[in-house]
């Protein structure tokens, strides 16, 4: 309730993680599991605790009319984008393998610091393997500084490929089509934001 009332993304994310960690006795590790796993667990916990129906408003894209609707938590599914891969070829001699950002990464990205370095740190932390013509490096914690320097020195076109990995990661979402009650305009809404789970 406090997270919902705060309307602060960082507080909401941290609250979600706390609920999942406490309600699973730590079996879901919020520092290791991908964010979409934590979201799925949170929805299931929410469904069992206060009900499987989520009530929220839909805003018409044409006239701005608000319509109340209800969605069942079980209608949220993990959507994968065509062509998405975690193996990224940066150039003819360099390939990286990525892991999905964890709950902890999202906390860092949504923090109030608004520090651009946070983005680079998350990208570097998600690299698990670096393959060049000379060697294969399975990234360990002690390699963090070297990987951070590697990310800092990427060309814009190379960094864009890594950004694409993050913008196309699987998303837990629900898609709804409806006719506006006021103007009858057909709307297609995707519900996938963290805030929606706190409605």
Short mmCIF file of N, CA and C in Angstrom, two decimals:
data_model
loop_
_atom_site.label_atom_id
_atom_site.label_comp_id
_atom_site.label_asym_id
_atom_site.label_seq_id
_atom_site.Cartn_x
_atom_site.Cartn_y
_atom_site.Cartn_z
N UNK A 1 0.84 -1.20 0.00
CA UNK A 1 0.00 0.00 0.00
C UNK A 1 0.87 1.25 0.00
N UNK A 2 1.92 1.23 0.83
CA UNK A 2 2.82 2.38 0.91
C UNK A 2 3.52 2.61 -0.43
N UNK A 3 3.91 1.50 -1.08
CA UNK A 3 4.58 1.62 -2.38
C UNK A 3 3.64 2.23 -3.41
N UNK A 4 2.40 1.77 -3.41
CA UNK A 4 1.41 2.28 -4.36
C UNK A 4 1.18 3.77 -4.16
N UNK A 5 1.06 4.17 -2.89
CA UNK A 5 0.78 5.57 -2.59
C UNK A 5 1.97 6.48 -2.87
N UNK A 6 3.17 5.92 -2.84
CA UNK A 6 4.37 6.73 -3.07
C UNK A 6 4.47 7.18 -4.52
N UNK A 7 3.91 6.36 -5.44
CA UNK A 7 3.99 6.62 -6.89
C UNK A 7 5.44 6.77 -7.36
N UNK A 8 6.36 6.15 -6.62
CA UNK A 8 7.78 6.22 -6.95
C UNK A 8 8.22 4.85 -7.46
N UNK A 9 8.76 4.82 -8.70
CA UNK A 9 9.11 3.53 -9.31
C UNK A 9 10.12 2.76 -8.48
N UNK A 10 11.13 3.44 -7.95
CA UNK A 10 12.16 2.74 -7.17
C UNK A 10 11.54 2.08 -5.94
N UNK A 11 10.64 2.80 -5.25
CA UNK A 11 9.98 2.26 -4.06
C UNK A 11 9.09 1.08 -4.43
N UNK A 12 8.39 1.21 -5.55
CA UNK A 12 7.52 0.13 -6.02
C UNK A 12 8.32 -1.12 -6.34
N UNK A 13 9.43 -0.95 -7.05
CA UNK A 13 10.26 -2.10 -7.41
C UNK A 13 10.82 -2.77 -6.16
N UNK A 14 11.34 -1.97 -5.24
CA UNK A 14 11.91 -2.53 -4.01
C UNK A 14 10.85 -3.28 -3.21
N UNK A 15 9.63 -2.74 -3.17
CA UNK A 15 8.55 -3.40 -2.44
C UNK A 15 8.19 -4.73 -3.08
N UNK A 16 8.16 -4.75 -4.41
CA UNK A 16 7.88 -5.99 -5.12
C UNK A 16 8.91 -7.05 -4.76
N UNK A 17 10.17 -6.67 -4.75
CA UNK A 17 11.24 -7.61 -4.41
C UNK A 17 11.12 -8.12 -2.99
N UNK A 18 10.78 -7.22 -2.06
CA UNK A 18 10.62 -7.61 -0.66
C UNK A 18 9.49 -8.62 -0.50
N UNK A 19 8.37 -8.36 -1.16
CA UNK A 19 7.23 -9.28 -1.09
C UNK A 19 7.62 -10.66 -1.62
N UNK A 20 8.25 -10.70 -2.77
CA UNK A 20 8.63 -11.98 -3.38
C UNK A 20 9.64 -12.72 -2.52
N UNK A 21 10.64 -12.01 -2.03
CA UNK A 21 11.66 -12.66 -1.20
C UNK A 21 11.06 -13.24 0.08
N UNK A 22 10.23 -12.43 0.76
CA UNK A 22 9.66 -12.87 2.04
C UNK A 22 8.64 -13.99 1.86
N UNK A 23 7.83 -13.90 0.81
CA UNK A 23 6.76 -14.88 0.62
C UNK A 23 7.27 -16.20 0.03
N UNK A 24 8.49 -16.22 -0.47
CA UNK A 24 9.05 -17.47 -1.00
C UNK A 24 10.18 -17.98 -0.11
N UNK A 25 10.31 -17.37 1.07
CA UNK A 25 11.40 -17.75 2.00
C UNK A 25 12.77 -17.70 1.32
N UNK A 26 12.93 -16.73 0.42
CA UNK A 26 14.21 -16.55 -0.24
C UNK A 26 14.50 -17.54 -1.36
N UNK A 27 13.52 -18.39 -1.70
CA UNK A 27 13.76 -19.38 -2.77
C UNK A 27 13.88 -18.71 -4.14
N UNK A 28 13.21 -17.57 -4.29
CA UNK A 28 13.42 -16.76 -5.50
C UNK A 28 14.39 -15.67 -5.10
N UNK A 29 15.59 -15.75 -5.65
CA UNK A 29 16.66 -14.82 -5.31
C UNK A 29 16.54 -13.58 -6.18
N UNK A 30 16.13 -12.48 -5.57
CA UNK A 30 15.88 -11.26 -6.34
C UNK A 30 17.17 -10.64 -6.86
N UNK A 31 18.32 -11.12 -6.39
CA UNK A 31 19.60 -10.63 -6.89
C UNK A 31 20.11 -11.45 -8.06
N UNK A 32 19.45 -12.58 -8.34
CA UNK A 32 19.90 -13.48 -9.40
C UNK A 32 18.84 -13.67 -10.48
N UNK A 33 17.59 -13.82 -10.07
CA UNK A 33 16.52 -14.10 -11.02
C UNK A 33 16.22 -12.89 -11.92
N UNK A 34 15.90 -13.15 -13.20
CA UNK A 34 15.52 -12.05 -14.10
C UNK A 34 14.28 -11.33 -13.57
N UNK A 35 14.15 -10.07 -13.94
CA UNK A 35 13.03 -9.25 -13.47
C UNK A 35 11.69 -9.88 -13.82
N UNK A 36 11.57 -10.49 -15.02
CA UNK A 36 10.27 -11.04 -15.41
C UNK A 36 9.88 -12.23 -14.53
N UNK A 37 10.85 -12.96 -13.99
CA UNK A 37 10.54 -14.04 -13.05
C UNK A 37 10.01 -13.48 -11.74
N UNK A 38 10.61 -12.37 -11.29
CA UNK A 38 10.15 -11.74 -10.04
C UNK A 38 8.75 -11.18 -10.24
N UNK A 39 8.49 -10.56 -11.39
CA UNK A 39 7.16 -10.02 -11.68
C UNK A 39 6.12 -11.13 -11.70
N UNK A 40 6.46 -12.26 -12.33
CA UNK A 40 5.52 -13.37 -12.41
C UNK A 40 5.20 -13.89 -11.01
N UNK A 41 6.24 -14.07 -10.20
CA UNK A 41 6.03 -14.55 -8.83
C UNK A 41 5.17 -13.56 -8.05
N UNK A 42 5.43 -12.26 -8.24
CA UNK A 42 4.65 -11.24 -7.53
C UNK A 42 3.18 -11.31 -7.92
N UNK A 43 2.89 -11.47 -9.21
CA UNK A 43 1.50 -11.55 -9.66
C UNK A 43 0.80 -12.76 -9.06
N UNK A 44 1.50 -13.89 -9.02
CA UNK A 44 0.90 -15.09 -8.45
C UNK A 44 0.63 -14.92 -6.95
N UNK A 45 1.57 -14.29 -6.25
CA UNK A 45 1.38 -14.03 -4.82
C UNK A 45 0.20 -13.08 -4.62
N UNK A 46 0.15 -12.03 -5.46
CA UNK A 46 -0.95 -11.07 -5.36
C UNK A 46 -2.28 -11.78 -5.59
N UNK A 47 -2.32 -12.68 -6.59
CA UNK A 47 -3.55 -13.40 -6.90
C UNK A 47 -4.04 -14.24 -5.74
N UNK A 48 -3.12 -14.85 -5.01
CA UNK A 48 -3.50 -15.71 -3.88
C UNK A 48 -3.84 -14.89 -2.63
N UNK A 49 -3.28 -13.67 -2.53
CA UNK A 49 -3.48 -12.91 -1.29
C UNK A 49 -4.69 -11.98 -1.34
N UNK A 50 -4.84 -11.20 -2.41
CA UNK A 50 -5.96 -10.25 -2.46
C UNK A 50 -6.87 -10.45 -3.66
N UNK A 51 -6.64 -11.50 -4.42
CA UNK A 51 -7.52 -11.80 -5.54
C UNK A 51 -6.82 -11.73 -6.88
N UNK A 52 -7.30 -12.52 -7.82
CA UNK A 52 -6.67 -12.64 -9.13
C UNK A 52 -7.09 -11.54 -10.10
N UNK A 53 -8.09 -10.75 -9.73
CA UNK A 53 -8.58 -9.69 -10.61
C UNK A 53 -7.90 -8.36 -10.27
N UNK A 54 -7.37 -7.69 -11.31
CA UNK A 54 -6.77 -6.37 -11.15
C UNK A 54 -7.69 -5.35 -11.83
N UNK A 55 -8.17 -4.37 -11.08
CA UNK A 55 -9.01 -3.31 -11.63
C UNK A 55 -8.14 -2.09 -11.94
N UNK A 56 -8.31 -1.52 -13.11
CA UNK A 56 -7.55 -0.33 -13.48
C UNK A 56 -8.28 0.42 -14.58
N UNK A 57 -7.83 1.65 -14.86
CA UNK A 57 -8.45 2.48 -15.87
C UNK A 57 -7.72 2.36 -17.20
N UNK A 58 -8.48 2.40 -18.29
CA UNK A 58 -7.92 2.49 -19.64
C UNK A 58 -8.22 3.89 -20.16
N UNK A 59 -7.24 4.50 -20.80
CA UNK A 59 -7.38 5.86 -21.31
C UNK A 59 -7.51 5.80 -22.83
N UNK A 60 -8.60 6.29 -23.37
CA UNK A 60 -8.82 6.26 -24.82
C UNK A 60 -7.79 7.14 -25.52
N UNK A 61 -7.18 6.60 -26.56
CA UNK A 61 -6.17 7.34 -27.31
C UNK A 61 -6.74 8.46 -28.15
N UNK A 62 -8.05 8.45 -28.39
CA UNK A 62 -8.66 9.48 -29.22
C UNK A 62 -9.29 10.62 -28.39
N UNK A 63 -10.15 10.25 -27.44
CA UNK A 63 -10.87 11.29 -26.71
C UNK A 63 -10.41 11.45 -25.26
N UNK A 64 -9.59 10.53 -24.77
CA UNK A 64 -9.07 10.63 -23.41
C UNK A 64 -10.01 10.13 -22.33
N UNK A 65 -11.13 9.53 -22.72
CA UNK A 65 -12.10 9.01 -21.74
C UNK A 65 -11.49 7.85 -20.96
N UNK A 66 -11.75 7.84 -19.64
CA UNK A 66 -11.28 6.75 -18.79
C UNK A 66 -12.36 5.68 -18.66
N UNK A 67 -11.97 4.44 -18.93
CA UNK A 67 -12.88 3.30 -18.78
C UNK A 67 -12.30 2.34 -17.76
N UNK A 68 -13.10 1.89 -16.82
CA UNK A 68 -12.65 0.91 -15.84
C UNK A 68 -12.68 -0.49 -16.48
N UNK A 69 -11.65 -1.27 -16.21
CA UNK A 69 -11.60 -2.64 -16.72
C UNK A 69 -10.97 -3.55 -15.69
N UNK A 70 -11.06 -4.84 -15.92
CA UNK A 70 -10.52 -5.85 -15.01
C UNK A 70 -9.74 -6.87 -15.81
N UNK A 71 -8.59 -7.26 -15.28
CA UNK A 71 -7.76 -8.29 -15.90
C UNK A 71 -7.37 -9.32 -14.85
N UNK A 72 -7.40 -10.59 -15.22
CA UNK A 72 -6.98 -11.66 -14.33
C UNK A 72 -5.47 -11.79 -14.39
N UNK A 73 -4.83 -12.00 -13.24
CA UNK A 73 -3.36 -12.09 -13.21
C UNK A 73 -2.85 -13.22 -14.09
N UNK A 74 -3.68 -14.25 -14.31
CA UNK A 74 -3.25 -15.38 -15.13
C UNK A 74 -3.26 -15.08 -16.62
N UNK A 75 -3.80 -13.91 -16.99
CA UNK A 75 -3.81 -13.52 -18.40
C UNK A 75 -2.50 -12.87 -18.83
N UNK A 76 -1.64 -12.56 -17.87
CA UNK A 76 -0.32 -12.02 -18.22
C UNK A 76 0.57 -13.16 -18.68
N UNK A 77 1.19 -12.99 -19.83
CA UNK A 77 2.07 -14.03 -20.38
C UNK A 77 3.40 -13.40 -20.76
N UNK A 78 4.43 -14.23 -20.81
CA UNK A 78 5.76 -13.76 -21.19
C UNK A 78 5.83 -13.67 -22.71
N UNK A 79 5.99 -12.45 -23.21
CA UNK A 79 6.05 -12.21 -24.65
C UNK A 79 7.50 -12.09 -25.09
N UNK A 80 7.87 -12.88 -26.09
CA UNK A 80 9.23 -12.81 -26.64
C UNK A 80 9.19 -12.16 -28.01
N UNK A 81 10.13 -11.28 -28.26
CA UNK A 81 10.18 -10.60 -29.56
C UNK A 81 10.97 -11.41 -30.57
N UNK A 82 10.46 -11.43 -31.79
CA UNK A 82 11.10 -12.18 -32.86
C UNK A 82 12.52 -11.65 -33.10
N UNK A 83 13.47 -12.56 -33.19
CA UNK A 83 14.84 -12.16 -33.47
C UNK A 83 15.67 -11.83 -32.24
N UNK A 84 15.02 -11.82 -31.08
CA UNK A 84 15.76 -11.51 -29.85
C UNK A 84 16.77 -12.62 -29.54
N UNK A 85 17.98 -12.23 -29.16
CA UNK A 85 19.01 -13.18 -28.79
C UNK A 85 19.91 -12.58 -27.72
N UNK A 86 20.50 -13.45 -26.92
CA UNK A 86 21.43 -12.96 -25.89
C UNK A 86 22.88 -13.12 -26.34
N UNK A 87 23.08 -13.59 -27.57
CA UNK A 87 24.42 -13.68 -28.15
C UNK A 87 24.54 -12.57 -29.18
N UNK A 88 25.43 -11.60 -28.91
CA UNK A 88 25.49 -10.39 -29.73
C UNK A 88 26.86 -10.24 -30.38
N UNK A 89 26.86 -10.20 -31.69
CA UNK A 89 28.10 -10.03 -32.46
C UNK A 89 28.36 -8.53 -32.62
N UNK A 90 29.37 -8.03 -31.94
CA UNK A 90 29.66 -6.60 -31.97
C UNK A 90 30.41 -6.19 -33.23
N UNK A 91 31.29 -7.07 -33.70
CA UNK A 91 32.00 -6.87 -34.97
C UNK A 91 32.51 -8.23 -35.42
N UNK A 92 33.35 -8.24 -36.46
CA UNK A 92 33.80 -9.51 -37.03
C UNK A 92 34.63 -10.35 -36.06
N UNK A 93 35.19 -9.72 -35.05
CA UNK A 93 36.09 -10.47 -34.15
C UNK A 93 35.63 -10.51 -32.69
N UNK A 94 34.50 -9.87 -32.36
CA UNK A 94 34.08 -9.79 -30.97
C UNK A 94 32.59 -10.13 -30.80
N UNK A 95 32.33 -11.09 -29.92
CA UNK A 95 30.96 -11.50 -29.60
C UNK A 95 30.81 -11.57 -28.09
N UNK A 96 29.66 -11.13 -27.59
CA UNK A 96 29.38 -11.23 -26.16
C UNK A 96 28.11 -12.03 -25.94
N UNK A 97 28.06 -12.70 -24.79
CA UNK A 97 26.84 -13.38 -24.35
C UNK A 97 26.32 -12.63 -23.14
N UNK A 98 25.02 -12.35 -23.16
CA UNK A 98 24.41 -11.55 -22.10
C UNK A 98 23.51 -12.40 -21.22
N UNK A 99 23.37 -11.98 -19.96
CA UNK A 99 22.35 -12.56 -19.10
C UNK A 99 21.27 -11.52 -18.91
N UNK A 100 20.07 -11.97 -18.58
CA UNK A 100 18.98 -11.02 -18.41
C UNK A 100 19.17 -10.19 -17.15
N UNK A 101 18.82 -8.91 -17.22
CA UNK A 101 18.97 -8.06 -16.04
C UNK A 101 18.10 -8.57 -14.90
N UNK A 102 18.66 -8.51 -13.71
CA UNK A 102 17.96 -9.01 -12.53
C UNK A 102 17.13 -7.91 -11.89
N UNK A 103 16.43 -8.31 -10.87
CA UNK A 103 15.66 -7.36 -10.07
C UNK A 103 16.58 -6.25 -9.54
N UNK A 104 17.76 -6.64 -9.07
CA UNK A 104 18.71 -5.67 -8.51
C UNK A 104 19.13 -4.64 -9.56
N UNK A 105 19.28 -5.06 -10.81
CA UNK A 105 19.62 -4.13 -11.88
C UNK A 105 18.53 -3.08 -12.07
N UNK A 106 17.26 -3.52 -12.00
CA UNK A 106 16.16 -2.58 -12.17
C UNK A 106 16.10 -1.58 -11.03
N UNK A 107 16.42 -2.04 -9.82
CA UNK A 107 16.46 -1.11 -8.68
C UNK A 107 17.50 -0.03 -8.95
N UNK A 108 18.66 -0.42 -9.46
CA UNK A 108 19.72 0.54 -9.77
C UNK A 108 19.28 1.52 -10.87
N UNK A 109 18.63 1.00 -11.92
CA UNK A 109 18.22 1.85 -13.03
C UNK A 109 17.11 2.83 -12.64
N UNK A 110 16.27 2.44 -11.69
CA UNK A 110 15.16 3.30 -11.28
C UNK A 110 15.48 4.14 -10.04
N UNK A 111 16.73 4.10 -9.59
CA UNK A 111 17.09 4.88 -8.40
C UNK A 111 17.02 6.37 -8.71
N UNK A 112 17.01 7.17 -7.66
CA UNK A 112 16.88 8.63 -7.80
C UNK A 112 18.16 9.32 -8.23
N UNK A 113 19.27 8.57 -8.32
CA UNK A 113 20.54 9.21 -8.63
C UNK A 113 20.59 9.77 -10.04
N UNK A 114 19.83 9.14 -10.97
CA UNK A 114 19.81 9.60 -12.36
C UNK A 114 21.23 9.69 -12.93
N UNK A 115 22.04 8.69 -12.58
CA UNK A 115 23.43 8.65 -12.99
C UNK A 115 23.58 7.81 -14.26
N UNK A 116 24.09 8.44 -15.33
CA UNK A 116 24.25 7.73 -16.59
C UNK A 116 25.19 6.53 -16.45
N UNK A 117 26.11 6.61 -15.49
CA UNK A 117 27.04 5.49 -15.28
C UNK A 117 26.32 4.23 -14.83
N UNK A 118 25.14 4.38 -14.20
CA UNK A 118 24.38 3.21 -13.78
C UNK A 118 24.02 2.33 -14.97
N UNK A 119 23.68 2.97 -16.09
CA UNK A 119 23.33 2.21 -17.30
C UNK A 119 24.52 1.39 -17.77
N UNK A 120 25.69 2.02 -17.82
CA UNK A 120 26.89 1.32 -18.26
C UNK A 120 27.27 0.20 -17.31
N UNK A 121 27.07 0.43 -16.01
CA UNK A 121 27.37 -0.60 -15.02
C UNK A 121 26.47 -1.82 -15.19
N UNK A 122 25.18 -1.56 -15.44
CA UNK A 122 24.24 -2.67 -15.64
C UNK A 122 24.59 -3.44 -16.90
N UNK A 123 24.89 -2.74 -17.97
CA UNK A 123 25.27 -3.41 -19.22
C UNK A 123 26.50 -4.28 -18.99
N UNK A 124 27.51 -3.72 -18.35
CA UNK A 124 28.75 -4.47 -18.09
C UNK A 124 28.48 -5.69 -17.21
N UNK A 125 27.61 -5.52 -16.21
CA UNK A 125 27.33 -6.60 -15.28
C UNK A 125 26.55 -7.74 -15.93
N UNK A 126 25.86 -7.45 -17.03
CA UNK A 126 25.06 -8.48 -17.70
C UNK A 126 25.87 -9.27 -18.75
N UNK A 127 27.12 -8.87 -18.99
CA UNK A 127 27.97 -9.62 -19.92
C UNK A 127 28.54 -10.83 -19.18
N UNK A 128 28.27 -12.03 -19.70
CA UNK A 128 28.76 -13.24 -19.05
C UNK A 128 29.95 -13.86 -19.78
N UNK A 129 30.01 -13.64 -21.08
CA UNK A 129 31.11 -14.20 -21.88
C UNK A 129 31.54 -13.19 -22.93
N UNK A 130 32.86 -13.05 -23.09
CA UNK A 130 33.44 -12.18 -24.11
C UNK A 130 34.34 -13.02 -24.99
N UNK A 131 34.01 -13.10 -26.27
CA UNK A 131 34.76 -13.93 -27.21
C UNK A 131 35.43 -13.04 -28.26
N UNK A 132 36.74 -13.14 -28.38
CA UNK A 132 37.50 -12.44 -29.42
C UNK A 132 38.27 -13.48 -30.23
N UNK A 133 38.98 -13.01 -31.25
CA UNK A 133 39.81 -13.93 -32.06
C UNK A 133 40.90 -14.58 -31.22
N UNK A 134 41.32 -13.89 -30.16
CA UNK A 134 42.44 -14.38 -29.35
C UNK A 134 42.01 -15.29 -28.19
N UNK A 135 40.84 -14.98 -27.57
CA UNK A 135 40.48 -15.74 -26.38
C UNK A 135 38.99 -15.71 -26.08
N UNK A 136 38.59 -16.63 -25.18
CA UNK A 136 37.23 -16.67 -24.66
C UNK A 136 37.31 -16.37 -23.17
N UNK A 137 36.61 -15.32 -22.73
CA UNK A 137 36.63 -14.93 -21.32
C UNK A 137 35.26 -15.17 -20.71
N UNK A 138 35.21 -16.08 -19.72
CA UNK A 138 34.00 -16.27 -18.93
C UNK A 138 34.10 -15.31 -17.75
N UNK A 139 33.29 -14.29 -17.79
CA UNK A 139 33.43 -13.16 -16.86
C UNK A 139 33.21 -13.59 -15.41
N UNK A 140 34.17 -13.23 -14.57
CA UNK A 140 34.10 -13.49 -13.13
C UNK A 140 34.03 -12.14 -12.41
N UNK A 141 33.65 -12.15 -11.13
CA UNK A 141 33.56 -10.88 -10.38
C UNK A 141 34.84 -10.05 -10.44
N UNK A 142 35.99 -10.72 -10.44
CA UNK A 142 37.25 -9.98 -10.47
C UNK A 142 37.53 -9.33 -11.83
N UNK A 143 36.74 -9.69 -12.85
CA UNK A 143 36.91 -9.11 -14.18
C UNK A 143 36.09 -7.83 -14.36
N UNK A 144 35.38 -7.42 -13.33
CA UNK A 144 34.41 -6.32 -13.45
C UNK A 144 35.04 -5.04 -14.00
N UNK A 145 36.21 -4.69 -13.50
CA UNK A 145 36.85 -3.45 -13.95
C UNK A 145 37.19 -3.52 -15.44
N UNK A 146 37.74 -4.64 -15.88
CA UNK A 146 38.10 -4.79 -17.28
C UNK A 146 36.89 -4.78 -18.20
N UNK A 147 35.80 -5.41 -17.76
CA UNK A 147 34.57 -5.42 -18.57
C UNK A 147 33.97 -4.03 -18.63
N UNK A 148 34.02 -3.30 -17.53
CA UNK A 148 33.50 -1.92 -17.52
C UNK A 148 34.28 -1.05 -18.51
N UNK A 149 35.60 -1.22 -18.53
CA UNK A 149 36.43 -0.46 -19.49
C UNK A 149 36.10 -0.87 -20.92
N UNK A 150 35.85 -2.17 -21.12
CA UNK A 150 35.49 -2.67 -22.44
C UNK A 150 34.19 -1.99 -22.92
N UNK A 151 33.19 -1.90 -22.05
CA UNK A 151 31.91 -1.28 -22.40
C UNK A 151 32.10 0.22 -22.66
N UNK A 152 32.91 0.87 -21.83
CA UNK A 152 33.16 2.30 -22.00
C UNK A 152 33.81 2.63 -23.34
N UNK A 153 34.57 1.68 -23.89
CA UNK A 153 35.31 1.93 -25.13
C UNK A 153 34.59 1.43 -26.39
N UNK A 154 33.36 0.95 -26.23
CA UNK A 154 32.61 0.49 -27.40
C UNK A 154 32.24 1.66 -28.31
N UNK A 155 32.20 1.41 -29.59
CA UNK A 155 31.71 2.40 -30.54
C UNK A 155 30.21 2.56 -30.36
N UNK A 156 29.66 3.72 -30.69
CA UNK A 156 28.20 3.92 -30.55
C UNK A 156 27.39 2.83 -31.24
N UNK A 157 27.82 2.40 -32.42
CA UNK A 157 27.09 1.37 -33.16
C UNK A 157 27.12 0.03 -32.43
N UNK A 158 28.22 -0.25 -31.73
CA UNK A 158 28.33 -1.49 -30.96
C UNK A 158 27.47 -1.42 -29.70
N UNK A 159 27.51 -0.28 -29.02
CA UNK A 159 26.71 -0.13 -27.81
C UNK A 159 25.22 -0.21 -28.14
N UNK A 160 24.85 0.26 -29.31
CA UNK A 160 23.46 0.21 -29.75
C UNK A 160 22.98 -1.23 -29.85
N UNK A 161 23.87 -2.14 -30.25
CA UNK A 161 23.50 -3.56 -30.33
C UNK A 161 23.21 -4.12 -28.95
N UNK A 162 23.98 -3.67 -27.95
CA UNK A 162 23.72 -4.11 -26.58
C UNK A 162 22.42 -3.50 -26.06
N UNK A 163 22.18 -2.23 -26.41
CA UNK A 163 20.92 -1.59 -26.01
C UNK A 163 19.73 -2.35 -26.57
N UNK A 164 19.87 -2.84 -27.80
CA UNK A 164 18.78 -3.57 -28.45
C UNK A 164 18.44 -4.84 -27.67
N UNK A 165 19.46 -5.47 -27.09
CA UNK A 165 19.21 -6.66 -26.27
C UNK A 165 18.27 -6.30 -25.11
N UNK A 166 18.52 -5.16 -24.46
CA UNK A 166 17.72 -4.76 -23.31
C UNK A 166 16.31 -4.31 -23.70
N UNK A 167 16.20 -3.67 -24.86
CA UNK A 167 14.87 -3.18 -25.27
C UNK A 167 13.99 -4.28 -25.84
N UNK A 168 14.57 -5.45 -26.12
CA UNK A 168 13.77 -6.54 -26.69
C UNK A 168 13.68 -7.75 -25.76
N UNK A 169 14.11 -7.61 -24.50
CA UNK A 169 14.04 -8.75 -23.59
C UNK A 169 12.58 -9.16 -23.39
N UNK A 170 12.33 -10.44 -23.09
CA UNK A 170 10.95 -10.89 -22.86
C UNK A 170 10.26 -10.05 -21.79
N UNK A 171 8.99 -9.77 -22.01
CA UNK A 171 8.22 -8.90 -21.12
C UNK A 171 6.94 -9.62 -20.69
N UNK A 172 6.65 -9.56 -19.41
CA UNK A 172 5.39 -10.10 -18.90
C UNK A 172 4.31 -9.06 -19.16
N UNK A 173 3.34 -9.41 -20.01
CA UNK A 173 2.36 -8.40 -20.38
C UNK A 173 1.02 -9.01 -20.75
N UNK A 174 0.06 -8.12 -20.89
CA UNK A 174 -1.29 -8.49 -21.30
C UNK A 174 -1.74 -7.46 -22.33
N UNK A 175 -2.33 -7.92 -23.43
CA UNK A 175 -2.81 -7.01 -24.47
C UNK A 175 -4.34 -7.04 -24.50
N UNK A 176 -4.94 -5.86 -24.48
CA UNK A 176 -6.40 -5.77 -24.46
C UNK A 176 -6.88 -4.85 -25.57
N UNK A 177 -7.89 -5.29 -26.29
CA UNK A 177 -8.55 -4.46 -27.30
C UNK A 177 -9.95 -4.13 -26.80
N UNK A 178 -10.33 -2.85 -26.92
CA UNK A 178 -11.66 -2.48 -26.45
C UNK A 178 -12.15 -1.25 -27.20
N UNK A 179 -13.47 -1.10 -27.24
CA UNK A 179 -14.09 0.08 -27.84
C UNK A 179 -14.39 1.09 -26.74
N UNK A 180 -13.96 2.32 -26.94
CA UNK A 180 -14.19 3.38 -25.95
C UNK A 180 -15.68 3.57 -25.71
N UNK A 181 -16.07 3.67 -24.44
CA UNK A 181 -17.47 3.86 -24.09
C UNK A 181 -18.01 5.19 -24.60
N UNK A 182 -17.14 6.20 -24.70
CA UNK A 182 -17.58 7.55 -25.06
C UNK A 182 -17.64 7.77 -26.57
N UNK A 183 -16.55 7.39 -27.29
CA UNK A 183 -16.48 7.72 -28.72
C UNK A 183 -16.47 6.49 -29.63
N UNK A 184 -16.47 5.31 -29.04
CA UNK A 184 -16.48 4.03 -29.77
C UNK A 184 -15.19 3.74 -30.55
N UNK A 185 -14.15 4.55 -30.32
CA UNK A 185 -12.86 4.31 -30.96
C UNK A 185 -12.28 2.99 -30.44
N UNK A 186 -11.75 2.16 -31.37
CA UNK A 186 -11.11 0.92 -30.97
C UNK A 186 -9.70 1.22 -30.46
N UNK A 187 -9.38 0.71 -29.30
CA UNK A 187 -8.07 0.92 -28.69
C UNK A 187 -7.40 -0.44 -28.46
N UNK A 188 -6.08 -0.45 -28.59
CA UNK A 188 -5.30 -1.65 -28.28
C UNK A 188 -4.26 -1.25 -27.24
N UNK A 189 -4.38 -1.81 -26.05
CA UNK A 189 -3.55 -1.42 -24.92
C UNK A 189 -2.67 -2.59 -24.49
N UNK A 190 -1.39 -2.29 -24.28
CA UNK A 190 -0.48 -3.29 -23.70
C UNK A 190 -0.22 -2.93 -22.26
N UNK A 191 -0.50 -3.85 -21.35
CA UNK A 191 -0.26 -3.63 -19.93
C UNK A 191 0.98 -4.42 -19.56
N UNK A 192 2.10 -3.70 -19.32
CA UNK A 192 3.32 -4.40 -18.96
C UNK A 192 4.17 -3.62 -17.96
N UNK A 193 3.69 -2.47 -17.54
CA UNK A 193 4.46 -1.66 -16.60
C UNK A 193 4.35 -2.18 -15.18
N UNK A 194 5.39 -1.96 -14.39
CA UNK A 194 5.42 -2.39 -12.99
C UNK A 194 4.28 -1.72 -12.22
N UNK A 195 4.01 -0.45 -12.54
CA UNK A 195 2.97 0.27 -11.82
C UNK A 195 1.60 -0.40 -11.96
N UNK A 196 1.35 -1.02 -13.12
CA UNK A 196 0.06 -1.65 -13.33
C UNK A 196 -0.22 -2.76 -12.31
N UNK A 197 0.86 -3.39 -11.82
CA UNK A 197 0.67 -4.50 -10.88
C UNK A 197 0.29 -3.99 -9.49
N UNK A 198 0.39 -2.67 -9.28
CA UNK A 198 0.06 -2.10 -7.98
C UNK A 198 -1.27 -1.36 -8.02
N UNK A 199 -2.03 -1.58 -9.10
CA UNK A 199 -3.35 -0.93 -9.17
C UNK A 199 -4.30 -1.57 -8.15
#
